[in-house]
Amino acid sequence: MANQIIVTVFGADRVGIVAEVTAVLAKYEINIEDIKQTLMQGHFVMFMLCDIEKSKYSFKEIKEALTNKGSDMGMEIWVQKKEIIDNMHKI
């Protein structure tokens, strides 16, 4: 689906990571469809499948906001369109 994105969050575990990232998603009117998180040797890892169809913001604006939030938090946040990931697996 062209309106779906995958958000990956990685960094040192601490209180408030989910709250900070999901606050950005809410501000940009993005719906979380699925979320998985785990700790890997003290590192927080989270994957989210999100729907941006109802957002009035562009993919570029959303990606920039989340990337900047990651920098502010001292974490890595990657944002990719799901259709690109799906197409990579067809090759």
C-alpha positions as YAML, in Angstrom:
chain: A
units: angstrom
residues:
- id: 1
  name: MET
  ca: [0.00, 0.00, 0.00]
- id: 2
  name: ALA
  ca: [1.44, 3.38, -1.02]
- id: 3
  name: ASN
  ca: [0.26, 5.05, 2.17]
- id: 4
  name: GLN
  ca: [2.15, 2.79, 4.55]
- id: 5
  name: ILE
  ca: [5.54, 3.54, 6.06]
- id: 6
  name: ILE
  ca: [7.90, 1.56, 8.26]
- id: 7
  name: VAL
  ca: [9.50, 3.43, 11.16]
- id: 8
  name: THR
  ca: [12.52, 1.86, 12.85]
- id: 9
  name: VAL
  ca: [13.86, 3.23, 16.15]
- id: 10
  name: PHE
  ca: [17.19, 2.13, 17.64]
- id: 11
  name: GLY
  ca: [19.28, 3.30, 20.58]
- id: 12
  name: ALA
  ca: [20.15, 2.98, 24.25]
- id: 13
  name: ASP
  ca: [17.11, 2.03, 26.32]
- id: 14
  name: ARG
  ca: [15.57, 4.65, 28.58]
- id: 15
  name: VAL
  ca: [12.18, 5.79, 29.85]
- id: 16
  name: GLY
  ca: [9.92, 7.67, 27.42]
- id: 17
  name: ILE
  ca: [11.11, 6.49, 24.01]
- id: 18
  name: VAL
  ca: [7.73, 5.20, 22.84]
- id: 19
  name: ALA
  ca: [5.95, 8.29, 24.20]
- id: 20
  name: GLU
  ca: [8.27, 10.70, 22.38]
- id: 21
  name: VAL
  ca: [8.12, 8.93, 19.04]
- id: 22
  name: THR
  ca: [4.37, 8.35, 19.10]
- id: 23
  name: ALA
  ca: [3.81, 12.02, 20.03]
- id: 24
  name: VAL
  ca: [5.40, 12.97, 16.70]
- id: 25
  name: LEU
  ca: [3.20, 10.46, 14.88]
- id: 26
  name: ALA
  ca: [0.09, 11.89, 16.54]
- id: 27
  name: LYS
  ca: [1.12, 15.47, 15.71]
- id: 28
  name: TYR
  ca: [1.51, 14.50, 12.05]
- id: 29
  name: GLU
  ca: [-1.83, 12.60, 12.04]
- id: 30
  name: ILE
  ca: [-0.24, 9.20, 11.43]
- id: 31
  name: ASN
  ca: [-1.97, 5.98, 12.48]
- id: 32
  name: ILE
  ca: [0.07, 3.11, 13.93]
- id: 33
  name: GLU
  ca: [-1.18, -0.15, 12.46]
- id: 34
  name: ASP
  ca: [1.35, -2.51, 14.06]
- id: 35
  name: ILE
  ca: [4.16, -2.09, 16.55]
- id: 36
  name: LYS
  ca: [6.90, -4.40, 17.78]
- id: 37
  name: GLN
  ca: [9.59, -3.57, 20.28]
- id: 38
  name: THR
  ca: [12.32, -5.42, 22.09]
- id: 39
  name: LEU
  ca: [15.55, -4.98, 24.01]
- id: 40
  name: MET
  ca: [18.68, -6.40, 22.41]
- id: 41
  name: GLN
  ca: [21.65, -6.38, 24.78]
- id: 42
  name: GLY
  ca: [20.53, -3.11, 26.39]
- id: 43
  name: HIS
  ca: [19.52, -1.47, 23.12]
- id: 44
  name: PHE
  ca: [15.93, -0.51, 22.44]
- id: 45
  name: VAL
  ca: [14.62, -1.58, 19.02]
- id: 46
  name: MET
  ca: [11.14, -0.73, 17.73]
- id: 47
  name: PHE
  ca: [9.45, -1.31, 14.38]
- id: 48
  name: MET
  ca: [6.17, 0.36, 13.48]
- id: 49
  name: LEU
  ca: [3.93, -0.06, 10.47]
- id: 50
  name: CYS
  ca: [2.08, 3.21, 10.03]
- id: 51
  name: ASP
  ca: [-0.59, 4.60, 7.71]
- id: 52
  name: ILE
  ca: [-0.02, 8.17, 6.47]
- id: 53
  name: GLU
  ca: [-3.10, 8.35, 4.23]
- id: 54
  name: LYS
  ca: [-5.00, 10.81, 6.45]
- id: 55
  name: SER
  ca: [-1.97, 12.98, 7.21]
- id: 56
  name: LYS
  ca: [-1.91, 16.39, 5.57]
- id: 57
  name: TYR
  ca: [1.90, 16.24, 5.58]
- id: 58
  name: SER
  ca: [4.14, 14.88, 2.85]
- id: 59
  name: PHE
  ca: [6.30, 11.78, 3.28]
- id: 60
  name: LYS
  ca: [9.35, 14.06, 3.19]
- id: 61
  name: GLU
  ca: [8.01, 16.24, 6.04]
- id: 62
  name: ILE
  ca: [7.12, 13.19, 8.12]
- id: 63
  name: LYS
  ca: [10.50, 11.57, 7.56]
- id: 64
  name: GLU
  ca: [12.31, 14.79, 8.46]
- id: 65
  name: ALA
  ca: [10.28, 15.26, 11.67]
- id: 66
  name: LEU
  ca: [10.97, 11.70, 12.83]
- id: 67
  name: THR
  ca: [14.65, 11.83, 11.88]
- id: 68
  name: ASN
  ca: [15.04, 15.11, 13.77]
- id: 69
  name: LYS
  ca: [13.27, 13.64, 16.80]
- id: 70
  name: GLY
  ca: [15.72, 10.74, 16.72]
- id: 71
  name: SER
  ca: [18.65, 13.17, 16.71]
- id: 72
  name: ASP
  ca: [17.12, 15.10, 19.62]
- id: 73
  name: MET
  ca: [16.73, 11.84, 21.54]
- id: 74
  name: GLY
  ca: [20.24, 10.56, 20.74]
- id: 75
  name: MET
  ca: [18.72, 7.66, 18.82]
- id: 76
  name: GLU
  ca: [18.51, 6.49, 15.22]
- id: 77
  name: ILE
  ca: [15.11, 6.69, 13.51]
- id: 78
  name: TRP
  ca: [14.72, 5.44, 9.95]
- id: 79
  name: VAL
  ca: [11.58, 5.97, 7.87]
- id: 80
  name: GLN
  ca: [10.89, 4.11, 4.64]
- id: 81
  name: LYS
  ca: [7.90, 3.58, 2.40]
- id: 82
  name: LYS
  ca: [6.58, 0.05, 2.82]
- id: 83
  name: GLU
  ca: [6.16, -0.41, -0.94]
- id: 84
  name: ILE
  ca: [9.95, -0.01, -1.38]
- id: 85
  name: ILE
  ca: [10.59, -2.73, 1.20]
- id: 86
  name: ASP
  ca: [8.01, -4.98, -0.45]
- id: 87
  name: ASN
  ca: [9.59, -4.47, -3.88]
- id: 88
  name: MET
  ca: [13.08, -5.24, -2.55]
- id: 89
  name: HIS
  ca: [11.84, -8.65, -1.43]
- id: 90
  name: LYS
  ca: [10.51, -9.45, -4.92]
- id: 91
  name: ILE
  ca: [13.97, -9.24, -6.49]
...
